Phi, psi and omega in degrees: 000128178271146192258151155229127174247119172291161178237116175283001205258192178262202166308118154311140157331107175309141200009064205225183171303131195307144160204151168273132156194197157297123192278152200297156174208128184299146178273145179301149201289148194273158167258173180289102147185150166318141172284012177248009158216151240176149219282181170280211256322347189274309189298308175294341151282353173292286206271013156263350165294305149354281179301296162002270179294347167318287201295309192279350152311313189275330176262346190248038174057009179111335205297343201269327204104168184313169192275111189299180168292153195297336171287358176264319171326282188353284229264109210249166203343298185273010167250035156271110161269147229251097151300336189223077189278348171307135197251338127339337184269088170287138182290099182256189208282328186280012191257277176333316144258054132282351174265359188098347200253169178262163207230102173228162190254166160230173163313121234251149188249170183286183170322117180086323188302105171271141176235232188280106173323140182271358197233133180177140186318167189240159186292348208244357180320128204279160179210202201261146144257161186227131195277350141193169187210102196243123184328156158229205162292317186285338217193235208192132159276124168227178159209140164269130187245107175265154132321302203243133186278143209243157203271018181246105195316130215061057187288132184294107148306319184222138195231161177240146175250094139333086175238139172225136162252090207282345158199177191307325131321357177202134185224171223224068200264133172244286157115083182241184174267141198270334175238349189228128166283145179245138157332112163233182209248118200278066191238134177298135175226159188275156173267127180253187214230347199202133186300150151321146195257287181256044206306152213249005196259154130239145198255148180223155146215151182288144199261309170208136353306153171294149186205095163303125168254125139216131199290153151245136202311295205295340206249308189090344175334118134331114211235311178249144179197100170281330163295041177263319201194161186300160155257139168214155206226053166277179225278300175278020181181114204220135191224153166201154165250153141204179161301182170204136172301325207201158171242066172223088212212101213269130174132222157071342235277155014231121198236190162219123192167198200271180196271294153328118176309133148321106171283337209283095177037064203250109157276133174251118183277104182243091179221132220297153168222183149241123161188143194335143159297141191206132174327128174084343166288155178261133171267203173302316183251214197206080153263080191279087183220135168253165151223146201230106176293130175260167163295142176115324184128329202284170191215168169184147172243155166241101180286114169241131192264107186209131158251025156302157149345136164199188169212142164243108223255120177222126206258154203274054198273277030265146190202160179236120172249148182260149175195091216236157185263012180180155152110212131259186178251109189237122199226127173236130182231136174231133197247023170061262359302324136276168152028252153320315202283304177320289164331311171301323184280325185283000179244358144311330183257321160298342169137146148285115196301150175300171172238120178296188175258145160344285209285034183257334164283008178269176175290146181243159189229153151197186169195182231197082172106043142326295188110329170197137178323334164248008150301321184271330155314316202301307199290013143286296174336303189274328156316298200303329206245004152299353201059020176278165152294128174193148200251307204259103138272167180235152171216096168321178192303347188306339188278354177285165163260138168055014187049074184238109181315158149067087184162144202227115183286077214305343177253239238317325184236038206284323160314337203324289194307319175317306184281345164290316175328314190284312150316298220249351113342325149192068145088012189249151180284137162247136183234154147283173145245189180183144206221161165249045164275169193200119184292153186196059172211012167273155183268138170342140178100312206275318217238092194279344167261016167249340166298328171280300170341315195260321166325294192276006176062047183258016170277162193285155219232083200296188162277000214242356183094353187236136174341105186310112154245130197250194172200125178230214194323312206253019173106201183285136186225185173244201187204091199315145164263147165236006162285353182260112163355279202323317166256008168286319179294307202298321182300313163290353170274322196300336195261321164329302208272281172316291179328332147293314165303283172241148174223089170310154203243355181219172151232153157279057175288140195223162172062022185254043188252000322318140159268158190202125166313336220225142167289124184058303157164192181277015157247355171092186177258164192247148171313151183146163175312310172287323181277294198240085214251151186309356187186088176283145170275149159315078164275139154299132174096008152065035176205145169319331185246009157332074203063093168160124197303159174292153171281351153316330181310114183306134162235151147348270157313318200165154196305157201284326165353295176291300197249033169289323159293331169282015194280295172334294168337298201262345151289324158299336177282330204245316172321312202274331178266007177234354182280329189285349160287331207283283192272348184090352187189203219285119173290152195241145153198148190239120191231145189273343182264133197211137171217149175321143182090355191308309190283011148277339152246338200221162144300199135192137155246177182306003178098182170262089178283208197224160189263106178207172181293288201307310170337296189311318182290330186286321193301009169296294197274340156301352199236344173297294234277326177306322149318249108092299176265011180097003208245102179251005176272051219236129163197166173281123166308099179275152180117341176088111178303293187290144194075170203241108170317176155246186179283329173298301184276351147286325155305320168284000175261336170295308127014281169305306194297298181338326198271338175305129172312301203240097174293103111313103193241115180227155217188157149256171202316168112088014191233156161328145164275153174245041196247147217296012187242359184270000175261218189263175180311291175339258177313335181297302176343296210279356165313291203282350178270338187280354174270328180296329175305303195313310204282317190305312208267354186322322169298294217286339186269341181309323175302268179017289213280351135305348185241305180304348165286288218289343180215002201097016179274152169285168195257314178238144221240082180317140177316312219274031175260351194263326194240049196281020142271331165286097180317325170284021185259357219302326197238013180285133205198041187254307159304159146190185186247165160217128196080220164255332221255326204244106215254141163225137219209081205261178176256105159268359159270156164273160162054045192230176158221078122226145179215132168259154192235159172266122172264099190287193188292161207128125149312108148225173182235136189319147183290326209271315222243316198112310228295129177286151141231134156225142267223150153233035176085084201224150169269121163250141154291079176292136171303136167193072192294149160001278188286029196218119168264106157320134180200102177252118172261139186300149168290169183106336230259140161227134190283093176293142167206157188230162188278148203245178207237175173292323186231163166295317169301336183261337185295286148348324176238062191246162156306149169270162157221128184264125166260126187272139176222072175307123163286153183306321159300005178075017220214150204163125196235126159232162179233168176201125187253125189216158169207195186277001183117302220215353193262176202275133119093007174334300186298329200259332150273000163097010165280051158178169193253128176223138166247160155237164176235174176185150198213141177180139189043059207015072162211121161244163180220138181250113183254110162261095182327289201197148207226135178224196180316312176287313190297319211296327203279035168210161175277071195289126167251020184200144193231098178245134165261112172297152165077354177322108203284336179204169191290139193291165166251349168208175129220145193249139179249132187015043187104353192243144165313136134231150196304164166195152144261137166249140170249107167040292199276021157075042151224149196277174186207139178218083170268160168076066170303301215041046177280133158292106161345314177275021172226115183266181182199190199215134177258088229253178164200152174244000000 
């Protein structure tokens, strides 16, 4: 029987030192009003800001300056939106007004901290006014007008303002230059054809300064409020502010840190780089997307599709400023009213995630220094004879010759072609990796992908016309552009080409953000507008070519400047179309650089991470906030690529990791092996049991990733989208769901066999026993020795799962067994989504089977919605129901007695159905 100890204190800070506090409680929503006027609390904060800088005059000798103007005064701390972001800069008072702002100091904070800005706007700062604003079909048309020229070069005078209310849940505000075209981002976004009928929104604007106010109807919440700080559009530093309803505030990626975002004066930086994940850093990829909890439960989100550089500055107001070097300001607001719903809308426009192949959910193994193709065989080998499950092996760069993309080291990995063969004898996958330097340092002749590349000119571009040369793995290299059509054909002959020699069944792109050994290339960057542009984002290395080509580099599409985030993209895109000529069928790729719509090709993981505690614990909040951007295929190398695992934290990462939508155990060179066969008995155990969970459950996630291609739902799921009226779920991110139904409650410490976890209000049931707990929304303590992962199923909820197999492929054709999860009401409900695994596009011609369960009055019925071929070859062969409140005296399988067991801990069990999936039937208890 599992014990449970309730708890009063809350969660510990995700992965940070345990501290007891409290549960978060949201701030209340702002009013329709300039932000420099304002409730009695707006005021008592004027005048304790006021006494303050008074007081710290008086004590700090004068050192602060002269006494600023009343109008600076006003304005109080966590409302100074920041005049002067340069970071490069110490700020002084004559630098700061010479921009028009105010200038008051604070008390110098420690090193790297940033705090309350010395430089910030005055309430009377000149900003755009708007000159006129006139109806369309959609929307609304304005032109903005600034007077006063704003201090960054080449300021836009006249802007034109877009508004589409493109459906009741999403408005659409665009912001350009009124007489010249800009650069935007060459992404499909749907078109409508027609106004919102009923928007659930209502939109305003202050006419000067120009301001968006927007509302939610039902609530009145200020969701947007822009009149906080100027807008300013000049051609290379385009700014907007706004107010926040709440400071529970989500999204932003790709960074590393919990999954609520920080108000206390936190910059986010999005410009893709490589480099290890790390608190504060900009990582690989660029999502500028938030999602924002209101009071009350309700959510709404804001996309702004801008791939430039950028930064996102965000303040204890609460408040937000966007602030990008290039493109427009093109804004999609999704007004949910939940969550899911928010997610959802937003991946109306961006796009749907793809649907993987089966075997993309099974484990994938890889490492970094096999060393040669039968090194990496043995460690297949020794998985088959452990019996773990495993779908996938992999192979990093060592399989190259001379790390050369499309090259085979013809003495190390010379088994190469033998050992895939062998794989897919039974019933396992082989993936790669592929990176886009192009080596350009082979004699002529020799090296057909970099010879052709350059015949057809299909590499990035200096200012001078001739190829940007970097340096990664094989040396100096060149740089496919995938924004020119022209090299998507190139790319595919080359995979062609390899592909007769092994014929890989995925791929692996890495190194796409471009990563580059050398700052720009071997000549360095040229002087200019671009490299060196009037306003850099906090970027790591404070410079644009920073590991990374110049931005001066000619592309296709648009100069590399603009379209350095889209790089991950357009190379997955260019991948996702040649795999799919090449095989025929659902492409599987994991790409490291990532921008909205990326899950419409690809996956992602989380990068090199470290074999540490903390790692592990963060990969949590990295792989929600990756839902979060549309990308549900995500998971973390476990076990930690860099550094040498332990025994311990690698088994609790197996444990978690089982759990990662997209499972992976990856290591790097020169470390100890970490694949689940290198350990002691024990742990490769408690390994093999938690991947046999994984495969068991294998229907049930398959569904998951059926319903986010088909509508946007997420697969693994922060609590507060299933509990957004509980306020204690807002910041939890230690935990998560897959789907609305499954908690996983993992161990992230060392050397404890317990772990607590949050139970929202509710009935759930141990996953393995049946066993109940019930919850009035509480931290419980669970027993959880070495070998054992918390797993609670929601009441309600019913689980197709199956008995699993080594693969996936043998796991299909095992029986099902449906887990029943009774609601107090006796009620319950699931679905099942099935096709052949792998062929393109199943759902959309109609090849495949969706069933429901459904359970009401001691009755479940199994329905088949729709039927193909593939359901007839599988079975349920077993039905257990949680929660039966007393012992049955009979059950009828459609009417005829059937054997049944019952248990103590009130669960019923009915085995040997032998029911065909494609027939439905209805099961009673009595």
């Amino acid at each position: 029987m599992k014990s449970y100890k309730k708890l009063t204190t809350a969660q510990p800070a995700a992965c940070q030192v345990e501290e007891e506090g409290a549960a978060p409680t949201p701030s209340g929503h702002g009013k329709l009003a300039p932000w420099w006027v304002g409730s009695g609390l707006l005021v008592a904060a004027v005048l304790l800001s006021t006494i303050t800088v008074w007081v710290l005059r008086q004590v700090s000798g004068g050192w602060l300056g002269p006494t600023p103007p009343p109008k600076c005064l006003l304005v109080p701390e966590s409302h100074r939106f920041d005049c002067y972001p340069e970071r490069s800069v110490v700020v002084t008072q004559e630098l700061c007004e010479s921009r028009g702002c105010c200038f008051i100091q604070s008390p110098p904070l420690a090193e790297g901290k940033q705090g309350v800005p010395w430089c910030f706007y005055p309430p009377d700062f000149p900003s755009y006014s708007l000159e006129s604003l006139n109806q369309t079909a959609l929307g609304m048309v304005g032109l903005l007008v600034r007077r006063e020229k704003a201090y960054y070069p080449r300021d836009i005078e006249r802007l034109r303002l877009d508004v589409e209310f493109e459906t009741d849940t999403r408005l659409h505000i665009k912001i350009t230059d009124a007489a010249n075209p800009r650069y935007e981002v060459p992404l499909d976004v749907p078109r409508v054809m027609k106004r919102a009928e009923n928007p659930i929104y209502s939109l305003n604007f202050s006419w000067d300064p120009f301001g968006v106010l927007l509302q939610r109807k039902a609530t009145g919440t200020v969701l947007l409020n822009t009149t906080v700080a100027p807008l300013i559009f000049a051609d290379q530093f385009l700014q907007i502010s706004t107010s926040l309803p709440s400071k529970f505030l989500y999204g932003l990626g790709e960074h590393r840190g919990s999954l609520v975002h920080s108000l206390d004066w936190n910059t986010l930086t999005l410009w893709a780089r490589d480099v290890s994940p790390t608190e504060s850093f900009n990582l690989y990829g660029a999502h500028p997307f938030y999602l924002l909890m209101e009071e009350g439960g309700n959510a709404h989100g804001v996309f702004l599709l801008n791939s430039n550089a950028m930064e996102v500055a965000l303040q204890p107001a609460p408040g937000l400023t966007w602030r990008t070097i290039g493109g427009v300001l093109d804004f999609y607001i999704f007004l949910g009213p939940d969550p899911n719903m928010v997610i959802q809308q937003y991946q109306q426009v961006i796009g749907f995630p793809a649907m993987p192949p089966i075997w993309a959910l099974g484990f994938h193994l890889c490492r970094w220094g096999y060393g040669s193709s039968n090194e990496t065989w043995q460690t297949v080998r020794a998985m088959r004879n452990y019996q773990i499950p495993q779908d996938a092996q992999w192979n990093d760069i060592d399989y190259m010759d001379g790390y050369r993309d499309f090259t085979l080291d013809s003495q190390k990995f010379a088994s190469l072609p033998s050992l895939v063969e062998d794989l897919h004898k039974h019933g396992q996958r082989y993936v790669m990796i592929l990176d886009p330097g192009i080596s350009s340092t082979s004699p002529r002749g020799s090296y057909w992908p970099f010879d052709e590349g350059l015949r057809r000119g299909l590499f990035l571009n200096t200012t001078q016309g001739q190829p940007l040369i970097g340096q990664v793995w094989p040396g100096f290299t060149a740089f496919a552009d995938f924004s020119n059509p022209d090299t998507h054909q190139w790319w595919l002959e080359n995979l062609q080409h390899f592909y007769a020699h092994v014929p890989f069944d995925g791929l692996w792109i890495d190194m796409n953000e471009p990563s580059n050994f050398m700052d720009g290339s071997e000549d360095g960057c040229p002087p200019g507008e671009f490299d060196s542009p009037p306003y850099t984002p906090a970027v790591l290395g404070n410079s644009l070519s920073a590991k990374t080509v110049c931005a001066s580099a000619k592309q296709k599409v648009s100069v590399h400047y603009n379209v350095h985030n889209l790089y991950g993209l357009m190379e997955a895109k260019a991948t996702a179309s040649a795999l799919i000529k090449i095989r025929g069928k659902r492409p599987f790729i994991i790409s490291r650089s990532t921008f909205p719509s990326q899950g419409r090709y690809s996956g992602h993981w989380l990068g090199d991470n470290r074999s540490q505690w903390k790692d592990m614990c963060y990969s949590i909040p990295g792989l929600l906030s990756f839902s979060l951007f549309g990308i549900p295929l995500v998971g973390a190398d476990i076990c930690g690529f860099s550094g040498s695992t332990s025994e311990e934290l690698c088994t609790r990462w197996m444990q978690l990791g089982a759990f990662y939508p997209f499972a992976r155990n990856h290591n790097t060179q020169n470390e100890k092996a970490q694949d689940p066969t290198a350990f002691s008995p024990a742990a490769r155990t408690a390994m093999k049991d938690v991947l046999l969970t994984r495969y068991s459950l294998l229907p049930f996630l398959y569904t998951l990733f059926h319903r986010a291609h088909l509508q946007g739902d997420t697969v693994a799921r922060p609590l507060f989208f299933e509990f957004p009226w509980d306020v204690a779920t807002w910041e939890l991110d230690r935990q998560f769901l897959w789907g609305r139904s499954l908690l996983v409650t993992p161990v992230l410490e060392p050397g404890v066999d317990s772990v607590t976890g949050y139970v929202p209000q509710g009935t759930w049931y141990d996953f393995y026993t049946g066993s109940s707990v019930n919850s009035s929304g509480e931290m419980l303590k669970m027993s959880a020795p070495l070998e054992h992962l918390n797993l609670h199923i929601r009441e309600g909820s019913i689980l197709p799962t199956q008995k699993p197999g080594t693969t996936t492929e043998v796991t299909r054709g095992n029986p099902l067994r449906l887990i029943v999860a009774l609601s107090p009401h006796a009620t319950a409900w699931g679905d099942l989504f099935w096709d052949d695994g792998e062929s393109l596009d199943t759902f959309e011609k109609g090849n495949y089977s969706y069933v429901m369960f459904n359970v009401t009055q001691n009755i479940f019925t199994s329905t088949v919605l729709h039927a193909s071929t593939e359901a007839a070859k599988v079975t349920i062969g077993t039905l257990s129901i949680f929660g039966v409140q007393k012992p049955p005296s009979k059950v009828l399988l459609n009417g005829q007695e059937k054997a049944f067991s019952y248990l103590d801990n009130q669960v019923l069990t009915v085995s040997d159905l032998g029911m065909s999936l494609s027939q439905g039937f209805s099961l009673q208890w009595l």
